[in-house]
Coordinates of N, CA and C in Angstrom, one line a residue:
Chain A
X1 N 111.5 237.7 207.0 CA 111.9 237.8 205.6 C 113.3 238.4 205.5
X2 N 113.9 237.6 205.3 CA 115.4 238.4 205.5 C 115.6 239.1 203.9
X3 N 116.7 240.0 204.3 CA 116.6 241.0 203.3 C 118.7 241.1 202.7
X4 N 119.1 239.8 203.6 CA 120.7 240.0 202.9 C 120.3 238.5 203.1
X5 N 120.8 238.0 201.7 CA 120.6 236.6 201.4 C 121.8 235.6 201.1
X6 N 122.2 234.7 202.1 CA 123.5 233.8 201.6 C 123.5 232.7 201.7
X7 N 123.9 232.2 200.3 CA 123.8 230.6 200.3 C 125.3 230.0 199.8
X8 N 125.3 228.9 200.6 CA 124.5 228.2 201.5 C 124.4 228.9 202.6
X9 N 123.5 228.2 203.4 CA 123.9 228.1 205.3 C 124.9 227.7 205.4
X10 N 125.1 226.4 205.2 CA 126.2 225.3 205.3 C 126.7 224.8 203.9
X11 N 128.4 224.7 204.4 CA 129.0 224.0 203.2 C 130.0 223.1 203.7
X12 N 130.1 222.4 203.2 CA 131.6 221.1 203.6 C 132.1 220.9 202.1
X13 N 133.9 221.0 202.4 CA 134.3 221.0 201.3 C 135.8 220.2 201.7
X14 N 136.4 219.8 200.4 CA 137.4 219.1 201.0 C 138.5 220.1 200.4
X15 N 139.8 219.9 201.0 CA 141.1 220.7 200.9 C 141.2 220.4 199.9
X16 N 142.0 221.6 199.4 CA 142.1 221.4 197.8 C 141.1 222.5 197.1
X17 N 140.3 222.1 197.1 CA 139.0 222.3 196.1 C 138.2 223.8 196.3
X18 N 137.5 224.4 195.4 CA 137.5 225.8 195.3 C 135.7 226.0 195.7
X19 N 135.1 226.8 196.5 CA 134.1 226.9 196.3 C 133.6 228.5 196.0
X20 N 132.3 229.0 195.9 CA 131.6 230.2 195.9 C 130.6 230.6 196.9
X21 N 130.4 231.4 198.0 CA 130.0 231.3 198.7 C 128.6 233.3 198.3
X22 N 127.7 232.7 198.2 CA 126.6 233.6 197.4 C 126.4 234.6 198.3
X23 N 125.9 236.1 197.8 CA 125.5 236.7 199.1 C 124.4 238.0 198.1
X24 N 123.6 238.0 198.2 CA 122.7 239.2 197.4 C 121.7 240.1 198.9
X25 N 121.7 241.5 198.8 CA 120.9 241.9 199.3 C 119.9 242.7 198.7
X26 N 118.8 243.2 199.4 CA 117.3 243.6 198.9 C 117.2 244.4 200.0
X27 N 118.2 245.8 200.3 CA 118.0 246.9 201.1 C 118.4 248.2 200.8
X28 N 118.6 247.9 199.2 CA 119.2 249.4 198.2 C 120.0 249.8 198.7
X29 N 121.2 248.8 199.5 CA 122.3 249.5 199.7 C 123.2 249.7 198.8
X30 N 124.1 250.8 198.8 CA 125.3 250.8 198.2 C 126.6 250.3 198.2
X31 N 126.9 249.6 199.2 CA 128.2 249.1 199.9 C 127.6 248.2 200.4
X32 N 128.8 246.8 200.0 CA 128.7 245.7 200.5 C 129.9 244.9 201.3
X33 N 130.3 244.1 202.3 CA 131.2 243.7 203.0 C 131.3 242.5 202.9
X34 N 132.4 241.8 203.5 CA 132.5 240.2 204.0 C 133.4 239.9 204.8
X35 N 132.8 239.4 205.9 CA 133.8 239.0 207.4 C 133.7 238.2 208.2
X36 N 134.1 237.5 208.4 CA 134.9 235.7 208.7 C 134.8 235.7 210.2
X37 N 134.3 234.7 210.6 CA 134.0 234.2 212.2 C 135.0 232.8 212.5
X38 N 135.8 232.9 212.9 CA 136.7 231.2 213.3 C 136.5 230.9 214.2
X39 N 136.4 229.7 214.6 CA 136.2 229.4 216.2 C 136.9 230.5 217.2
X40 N 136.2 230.8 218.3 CA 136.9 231.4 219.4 C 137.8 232.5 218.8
X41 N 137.4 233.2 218.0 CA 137.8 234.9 217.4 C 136.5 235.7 217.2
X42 N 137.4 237.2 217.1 CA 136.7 237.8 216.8 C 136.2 238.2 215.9
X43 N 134.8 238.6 215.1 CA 134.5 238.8 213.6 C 135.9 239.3 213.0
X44 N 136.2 239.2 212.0 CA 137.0 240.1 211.1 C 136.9 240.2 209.8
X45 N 137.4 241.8 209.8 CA 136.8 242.6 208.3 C 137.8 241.6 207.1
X46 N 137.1 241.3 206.2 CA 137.9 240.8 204.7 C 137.7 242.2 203.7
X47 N 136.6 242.6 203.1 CA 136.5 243.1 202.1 C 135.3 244.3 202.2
X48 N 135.5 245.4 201.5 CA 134.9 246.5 201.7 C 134.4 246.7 200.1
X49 N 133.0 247.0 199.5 CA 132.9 247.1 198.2 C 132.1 248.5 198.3
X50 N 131.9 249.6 197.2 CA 131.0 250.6 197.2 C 131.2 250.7 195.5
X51 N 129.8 251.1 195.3 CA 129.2 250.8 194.1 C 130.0 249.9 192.8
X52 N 130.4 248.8 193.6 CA 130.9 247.9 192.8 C 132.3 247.8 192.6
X53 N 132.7 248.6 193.8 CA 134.3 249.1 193.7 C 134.8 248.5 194.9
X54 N 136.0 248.2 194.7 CA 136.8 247.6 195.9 C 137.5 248.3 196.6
X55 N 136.8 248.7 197.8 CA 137.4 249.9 198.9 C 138.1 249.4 199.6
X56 N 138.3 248.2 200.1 CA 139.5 247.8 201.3 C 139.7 246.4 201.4
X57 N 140.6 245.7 201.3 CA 140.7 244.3 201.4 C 142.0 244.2 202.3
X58 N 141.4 243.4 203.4 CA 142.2 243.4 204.5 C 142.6 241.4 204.7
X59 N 142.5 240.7 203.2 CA 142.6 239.5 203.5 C 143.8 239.6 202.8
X60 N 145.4 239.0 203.2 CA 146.4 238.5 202.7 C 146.4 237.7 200.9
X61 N 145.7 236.6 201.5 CA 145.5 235.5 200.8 C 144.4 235.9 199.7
X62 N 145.5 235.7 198.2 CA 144.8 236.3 196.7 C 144.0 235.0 196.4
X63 N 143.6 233.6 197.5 CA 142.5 232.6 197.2 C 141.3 232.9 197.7
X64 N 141.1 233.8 198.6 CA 139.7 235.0 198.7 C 139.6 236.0 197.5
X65 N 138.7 235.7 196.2 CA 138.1 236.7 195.4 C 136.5 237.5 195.4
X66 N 136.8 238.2 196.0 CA 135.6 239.0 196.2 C 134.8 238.9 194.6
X67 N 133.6 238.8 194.3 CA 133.0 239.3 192.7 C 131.7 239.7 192.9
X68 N 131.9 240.8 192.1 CA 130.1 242.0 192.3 C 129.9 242.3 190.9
X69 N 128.8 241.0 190.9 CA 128.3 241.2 189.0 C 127.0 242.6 189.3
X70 N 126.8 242.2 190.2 CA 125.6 243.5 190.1 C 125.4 244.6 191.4
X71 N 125.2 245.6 191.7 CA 124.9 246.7 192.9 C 125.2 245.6 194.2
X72 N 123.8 244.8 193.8 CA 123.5 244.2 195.2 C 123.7 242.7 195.4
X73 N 124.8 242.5 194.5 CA 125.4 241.1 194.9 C 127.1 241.2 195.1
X74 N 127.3 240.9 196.2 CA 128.8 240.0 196.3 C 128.8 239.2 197.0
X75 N 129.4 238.2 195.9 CA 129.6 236.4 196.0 C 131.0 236.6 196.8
X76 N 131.9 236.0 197.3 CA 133.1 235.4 197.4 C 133.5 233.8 197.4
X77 N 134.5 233.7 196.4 CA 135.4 232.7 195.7 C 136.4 232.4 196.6
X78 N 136.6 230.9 197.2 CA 137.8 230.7 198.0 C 138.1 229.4 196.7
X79 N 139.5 229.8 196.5 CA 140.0 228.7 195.8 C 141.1 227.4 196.8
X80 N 141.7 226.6 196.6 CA 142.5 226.0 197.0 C 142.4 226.2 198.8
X81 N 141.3 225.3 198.9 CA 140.8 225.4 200.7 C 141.6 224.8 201.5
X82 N 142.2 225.6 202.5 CA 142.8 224.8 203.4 C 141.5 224.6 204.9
X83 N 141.9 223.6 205.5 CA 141.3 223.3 206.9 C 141.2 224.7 207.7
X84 N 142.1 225.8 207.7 CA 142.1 226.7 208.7 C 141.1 227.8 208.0
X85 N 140.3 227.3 206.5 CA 139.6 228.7 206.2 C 138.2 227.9 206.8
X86 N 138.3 226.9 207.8 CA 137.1 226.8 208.3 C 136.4 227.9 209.0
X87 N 135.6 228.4 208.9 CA 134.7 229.3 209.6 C 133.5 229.8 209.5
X88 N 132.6 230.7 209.7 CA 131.2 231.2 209.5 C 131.6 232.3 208.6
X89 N 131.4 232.7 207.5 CA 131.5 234.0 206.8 C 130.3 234.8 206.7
X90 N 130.2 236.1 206.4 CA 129.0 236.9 206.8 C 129.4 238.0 206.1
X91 N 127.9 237.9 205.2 CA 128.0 239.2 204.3 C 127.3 240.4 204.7
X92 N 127.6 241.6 204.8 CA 126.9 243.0 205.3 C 126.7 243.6 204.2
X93 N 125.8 244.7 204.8 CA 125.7 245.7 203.6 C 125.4 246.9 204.4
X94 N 125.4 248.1 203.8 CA 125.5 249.4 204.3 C 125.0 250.5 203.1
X95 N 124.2 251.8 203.3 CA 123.7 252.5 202.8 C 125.4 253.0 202.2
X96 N 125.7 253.5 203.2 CA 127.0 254.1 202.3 C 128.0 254.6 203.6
X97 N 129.4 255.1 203.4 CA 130.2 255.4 204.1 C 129.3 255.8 206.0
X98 N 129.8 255.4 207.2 CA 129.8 255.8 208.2 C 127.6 255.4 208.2
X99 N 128.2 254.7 208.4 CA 126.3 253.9 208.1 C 126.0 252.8 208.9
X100 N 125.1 252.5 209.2 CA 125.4 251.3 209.9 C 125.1 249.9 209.3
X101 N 125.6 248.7 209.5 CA 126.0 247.7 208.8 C 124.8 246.6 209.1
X102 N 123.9 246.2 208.4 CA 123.2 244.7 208.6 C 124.1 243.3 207.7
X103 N 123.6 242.5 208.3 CA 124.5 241.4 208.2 C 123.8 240.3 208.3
X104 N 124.3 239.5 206.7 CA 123.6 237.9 206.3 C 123.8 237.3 207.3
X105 N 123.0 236.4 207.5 CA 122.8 235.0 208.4 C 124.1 234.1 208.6
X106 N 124.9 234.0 207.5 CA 126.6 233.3 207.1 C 126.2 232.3 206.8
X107 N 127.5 232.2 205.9 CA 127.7 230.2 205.7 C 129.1 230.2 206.7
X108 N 128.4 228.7 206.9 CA 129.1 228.4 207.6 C 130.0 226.8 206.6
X109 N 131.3 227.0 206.6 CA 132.1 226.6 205.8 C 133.1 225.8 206.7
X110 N 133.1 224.1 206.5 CA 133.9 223.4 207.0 C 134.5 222.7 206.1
X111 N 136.3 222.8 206.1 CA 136.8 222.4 204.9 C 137.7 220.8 205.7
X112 N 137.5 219.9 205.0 CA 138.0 218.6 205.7 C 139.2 217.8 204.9
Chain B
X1 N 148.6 245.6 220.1 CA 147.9 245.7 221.3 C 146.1 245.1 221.0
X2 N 145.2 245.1 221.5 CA 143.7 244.8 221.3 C 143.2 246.0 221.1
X3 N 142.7 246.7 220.1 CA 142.1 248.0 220.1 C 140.6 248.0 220.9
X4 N 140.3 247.0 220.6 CA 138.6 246.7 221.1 C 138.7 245.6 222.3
X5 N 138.2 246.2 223.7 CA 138.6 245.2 224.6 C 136.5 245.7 225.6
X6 N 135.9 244.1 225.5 CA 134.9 244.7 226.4 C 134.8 243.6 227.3
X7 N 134.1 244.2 228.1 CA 133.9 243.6 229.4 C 132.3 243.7 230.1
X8 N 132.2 242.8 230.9 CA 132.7 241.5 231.2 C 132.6 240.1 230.0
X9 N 133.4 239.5 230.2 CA 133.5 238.5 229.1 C 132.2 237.8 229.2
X10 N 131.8 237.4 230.2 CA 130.2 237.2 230.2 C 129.7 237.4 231.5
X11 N 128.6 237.2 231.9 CA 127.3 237.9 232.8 C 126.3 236.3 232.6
X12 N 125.6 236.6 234.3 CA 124.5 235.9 234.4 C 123.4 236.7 235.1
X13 N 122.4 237.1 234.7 CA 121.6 237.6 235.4 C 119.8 236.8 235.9
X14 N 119.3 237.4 236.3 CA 118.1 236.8 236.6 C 117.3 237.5 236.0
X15 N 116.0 237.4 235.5 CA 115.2 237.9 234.7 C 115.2 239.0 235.5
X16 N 115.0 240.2 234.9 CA 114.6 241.5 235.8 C 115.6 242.7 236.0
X17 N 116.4 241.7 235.8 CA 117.9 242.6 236.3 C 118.5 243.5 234.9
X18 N 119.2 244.5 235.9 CA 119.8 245.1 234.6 C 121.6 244.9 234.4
X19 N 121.6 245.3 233.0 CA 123.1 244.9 233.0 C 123.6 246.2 232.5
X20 N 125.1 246.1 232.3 CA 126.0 247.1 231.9 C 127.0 246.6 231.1
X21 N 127.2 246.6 229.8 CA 128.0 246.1 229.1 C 129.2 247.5 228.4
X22 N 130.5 246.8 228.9 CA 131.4 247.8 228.7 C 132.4 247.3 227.3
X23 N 132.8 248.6 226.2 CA 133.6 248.5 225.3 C 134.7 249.7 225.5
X24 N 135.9 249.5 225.6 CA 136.7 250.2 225.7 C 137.8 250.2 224.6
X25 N 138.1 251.1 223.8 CA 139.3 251.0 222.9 C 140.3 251.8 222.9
X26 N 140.7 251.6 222.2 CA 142.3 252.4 222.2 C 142.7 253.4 220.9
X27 N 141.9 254.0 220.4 CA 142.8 254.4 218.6 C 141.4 255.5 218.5
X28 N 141.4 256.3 218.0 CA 140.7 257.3 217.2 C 139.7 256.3 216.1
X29 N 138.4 256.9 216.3 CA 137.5 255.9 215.5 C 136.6 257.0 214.9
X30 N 135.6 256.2 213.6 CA 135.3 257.1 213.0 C 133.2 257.1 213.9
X31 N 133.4 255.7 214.3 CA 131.7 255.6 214.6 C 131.9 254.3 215.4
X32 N 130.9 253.7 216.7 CA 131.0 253.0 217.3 C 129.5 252.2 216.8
X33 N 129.3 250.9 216.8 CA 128.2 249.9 216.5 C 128.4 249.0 217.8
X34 N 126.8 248.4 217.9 CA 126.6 247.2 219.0 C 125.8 246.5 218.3
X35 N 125.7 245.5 218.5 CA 125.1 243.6 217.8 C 124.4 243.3 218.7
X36 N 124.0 242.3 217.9 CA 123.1 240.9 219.2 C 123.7 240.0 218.5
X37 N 124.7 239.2 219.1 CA 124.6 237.9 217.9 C 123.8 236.9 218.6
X38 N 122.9 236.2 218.5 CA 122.0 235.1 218.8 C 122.6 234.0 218.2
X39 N 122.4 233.1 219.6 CA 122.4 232.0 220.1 C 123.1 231.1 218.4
X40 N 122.0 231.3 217.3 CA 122.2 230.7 215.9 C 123.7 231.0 215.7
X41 N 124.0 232.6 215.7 CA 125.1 233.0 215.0 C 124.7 234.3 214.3
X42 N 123.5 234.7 213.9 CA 123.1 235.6 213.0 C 123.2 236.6 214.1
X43 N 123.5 238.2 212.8 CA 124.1 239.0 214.1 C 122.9 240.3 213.7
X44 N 122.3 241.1 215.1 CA 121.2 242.1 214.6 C 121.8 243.3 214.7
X45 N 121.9 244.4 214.5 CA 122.4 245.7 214.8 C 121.6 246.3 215.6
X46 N 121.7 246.7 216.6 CA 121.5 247.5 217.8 C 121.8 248.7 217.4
X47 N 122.8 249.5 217.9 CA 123.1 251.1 217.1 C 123.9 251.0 216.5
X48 N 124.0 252.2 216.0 CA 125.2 253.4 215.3 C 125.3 253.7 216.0
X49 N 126.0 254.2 217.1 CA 126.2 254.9 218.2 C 128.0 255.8 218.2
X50 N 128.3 257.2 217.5 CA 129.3 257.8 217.1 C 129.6 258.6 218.3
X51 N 128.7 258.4 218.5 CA 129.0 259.6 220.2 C 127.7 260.1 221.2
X52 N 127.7 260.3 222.0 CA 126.8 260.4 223.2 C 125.5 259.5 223.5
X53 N 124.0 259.6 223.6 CA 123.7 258.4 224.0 C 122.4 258.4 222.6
X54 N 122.2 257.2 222.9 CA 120.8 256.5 222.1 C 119.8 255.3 222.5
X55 N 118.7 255.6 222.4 CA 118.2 254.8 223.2 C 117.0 253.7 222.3
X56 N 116.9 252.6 222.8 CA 116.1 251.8 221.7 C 114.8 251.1 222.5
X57 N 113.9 251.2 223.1 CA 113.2 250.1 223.7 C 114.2 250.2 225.2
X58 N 114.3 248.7 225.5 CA 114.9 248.9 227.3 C 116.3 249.1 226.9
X59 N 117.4 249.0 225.7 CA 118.6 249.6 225.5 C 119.0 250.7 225.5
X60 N 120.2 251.0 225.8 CA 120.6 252.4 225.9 C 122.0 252.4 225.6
X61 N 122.7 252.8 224.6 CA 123.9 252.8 224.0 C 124.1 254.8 224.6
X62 N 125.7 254.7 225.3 CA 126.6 255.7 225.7 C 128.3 255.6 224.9
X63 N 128.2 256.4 223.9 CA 129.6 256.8 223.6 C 130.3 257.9 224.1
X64 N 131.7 257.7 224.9 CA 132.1 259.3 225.3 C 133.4 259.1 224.2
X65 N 133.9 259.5 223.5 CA 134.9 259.8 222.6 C 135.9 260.1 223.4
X66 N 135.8 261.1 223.8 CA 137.5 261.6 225.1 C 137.5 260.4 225.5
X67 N 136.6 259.8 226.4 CA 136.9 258.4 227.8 C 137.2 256.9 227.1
X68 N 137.3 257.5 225.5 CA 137.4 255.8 224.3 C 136.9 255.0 225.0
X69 N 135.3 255.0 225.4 CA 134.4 253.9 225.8 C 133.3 253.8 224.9
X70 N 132.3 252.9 225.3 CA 130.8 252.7 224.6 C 130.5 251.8 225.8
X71 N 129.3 252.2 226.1 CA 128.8 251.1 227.2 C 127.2 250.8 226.2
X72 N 126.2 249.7 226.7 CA 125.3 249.1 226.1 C 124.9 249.0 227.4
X73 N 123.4 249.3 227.8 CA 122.6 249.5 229.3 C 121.3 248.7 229.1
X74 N 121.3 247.3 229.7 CA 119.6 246.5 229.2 C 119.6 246.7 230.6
X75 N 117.9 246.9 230.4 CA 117.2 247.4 231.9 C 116.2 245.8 231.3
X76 N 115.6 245.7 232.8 CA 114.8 244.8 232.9 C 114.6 243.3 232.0
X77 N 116.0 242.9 232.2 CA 116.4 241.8 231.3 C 115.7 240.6 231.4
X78 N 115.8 240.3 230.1 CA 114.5 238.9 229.7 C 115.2 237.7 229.6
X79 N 114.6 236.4 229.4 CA 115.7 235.5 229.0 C 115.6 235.7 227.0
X80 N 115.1 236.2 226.5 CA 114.9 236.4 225.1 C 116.6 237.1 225.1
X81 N 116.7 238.0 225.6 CA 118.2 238.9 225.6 C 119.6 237.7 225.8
X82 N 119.1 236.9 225.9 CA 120.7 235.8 226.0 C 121.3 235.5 225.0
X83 N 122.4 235.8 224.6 CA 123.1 236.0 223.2 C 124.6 236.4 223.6
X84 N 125.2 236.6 222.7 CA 126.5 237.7 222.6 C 126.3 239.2 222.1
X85 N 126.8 239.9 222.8 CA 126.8 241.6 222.7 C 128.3 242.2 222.0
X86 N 128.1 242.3 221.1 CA 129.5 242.7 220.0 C 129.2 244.4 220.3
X87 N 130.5 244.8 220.2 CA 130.7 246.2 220.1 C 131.5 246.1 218.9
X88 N 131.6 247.2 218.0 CA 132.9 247.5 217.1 C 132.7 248.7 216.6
X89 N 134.5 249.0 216.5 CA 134.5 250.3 216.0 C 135.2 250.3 214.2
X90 N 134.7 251.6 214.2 CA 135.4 251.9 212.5 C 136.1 252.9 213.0
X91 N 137.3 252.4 212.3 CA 138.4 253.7 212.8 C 139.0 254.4 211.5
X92 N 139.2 255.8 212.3 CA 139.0 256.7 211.4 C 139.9 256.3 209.9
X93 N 139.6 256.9 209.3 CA 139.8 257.0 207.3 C 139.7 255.6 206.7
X94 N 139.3 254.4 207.8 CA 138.3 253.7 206.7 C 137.5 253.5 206.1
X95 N 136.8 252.6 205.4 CA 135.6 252.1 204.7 C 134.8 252.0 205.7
X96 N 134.1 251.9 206.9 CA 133.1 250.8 207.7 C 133.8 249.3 207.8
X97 N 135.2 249.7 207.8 CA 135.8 248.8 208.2 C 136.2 248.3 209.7
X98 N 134.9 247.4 210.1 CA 134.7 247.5 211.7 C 135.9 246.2 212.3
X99 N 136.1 247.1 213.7 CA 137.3 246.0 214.4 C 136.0 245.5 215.6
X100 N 136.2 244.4 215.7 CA 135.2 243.7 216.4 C 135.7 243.5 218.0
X101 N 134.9 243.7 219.1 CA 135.8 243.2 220.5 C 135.0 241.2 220.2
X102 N 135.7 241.4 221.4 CA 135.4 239.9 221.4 C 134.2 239.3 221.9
X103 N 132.9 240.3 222.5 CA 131.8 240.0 222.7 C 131.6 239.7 224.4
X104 N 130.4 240.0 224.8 CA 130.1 239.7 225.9 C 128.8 239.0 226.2
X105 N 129.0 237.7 226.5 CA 128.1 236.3 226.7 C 127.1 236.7 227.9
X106 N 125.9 236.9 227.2 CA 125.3 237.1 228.4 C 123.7 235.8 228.2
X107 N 123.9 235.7 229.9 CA 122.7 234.6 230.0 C 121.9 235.1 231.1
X108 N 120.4 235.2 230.6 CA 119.3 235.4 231.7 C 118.4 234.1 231.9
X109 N 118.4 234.1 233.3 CA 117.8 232.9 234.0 C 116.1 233.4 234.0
X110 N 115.7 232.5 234.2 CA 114.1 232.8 234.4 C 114.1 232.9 236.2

């Protein structure tokens, strides 16, 4: 019964085009994350949230929009897809600062 | 430079055997973490491990802070254990903003 929930699994999208990539968890955490798997790299950190606040954004590119309508949801928004935002993205969550992190299942996002 | 560098990049063992998985970094951190990422992609948390040892079942996570290591110790390895072994650290005055090594591919034979 998974307890950080992201939909899709899978998405295919063509260049250009904007999608939302869902992520809600059910572990009363307070801090939530998002971080991007590309072929043959290493995970890496995008975005750091605590109680609905934006602690750290380590993504260049203002077509990643992190949005936290509630505690225990952040979605992320990629607008104008290029081919290279192909990857697995993976949402975490954490009780709070220096905690340790569980981590959604990911979508995995192929932009063509 | 690579802050997070672990070794061996992958491993084959035979059921039974034990392994030694090494993470070594370079920068002042605030807490060290280990994964399972399976086979799928979905990744499980193993420890929190900020310093000295912890032990889970046949795991055993060693942080020494001076020696900027973390090792991960499976005794009596299964083929259930074949996955990737992520280490990462959060370095100091961030969020849990983890730097990931690049994982170590491990495969157990029956």
């Amino acid at each position: 019964d998974p307890k950080i929930i992201q939909k899709p699994k899978y998405l295919v999208a063509v260049t250009g085009s904007e999608k939302i990539l869902i992520c809600e968890q059910y572990l009363g955490h307070n801090a939530m994350y998002w971080y991007r798997q590309s072929a043959k790299k290493p995970l890496e950190f995008m975005f750091s949230y605590s109680y609905q606040k934006l602690m750290d954004n380590q993504t260049a590119s203002s077509r990643f929009q992190p949005q936290s309508s509630k505690k225990n949801h952040l979605d992320l928004q990629i607008t104008a897809l290029k081919p290279d935002d192909s990857a697995t993205y993976f949402c975490a969550s954490s009780q709070g600062h220096n905690e340790r992190l569980f981590f959604g299942h990911g979508t995995k996002l192929s932009v063509l | 430079g690579q802050q997070v560098q672990q070794s061996p990049a992958s491993l084959v063992l035979q059921e039974g055997e034990n392994a030694e998985l090494q993470c070594n970094f370079s920068t002042s951190l605030n807490s060290m973490q280990w994964f399972y990422q399976r086979p799928g992609g979905s990744l499980v948390s193993l420890f929190y491990n900020p310093s000295g040892t912890k032990h889970s079942g046949r795991l055993t996570s060693t942080t020494v802070i001076k020696e900027r290591r973390s090792s991960l110790h499976i005794s009596s390895s299964q083929t259930t254990d074949s996955g990737t072994y992520l280490c990462a650290l959060e370095l100091s005055g961030s969020f849990n903003k983890l730097t990931f090594g690049a994982g170590t591919r491990l495969a157990v034979c029956p």
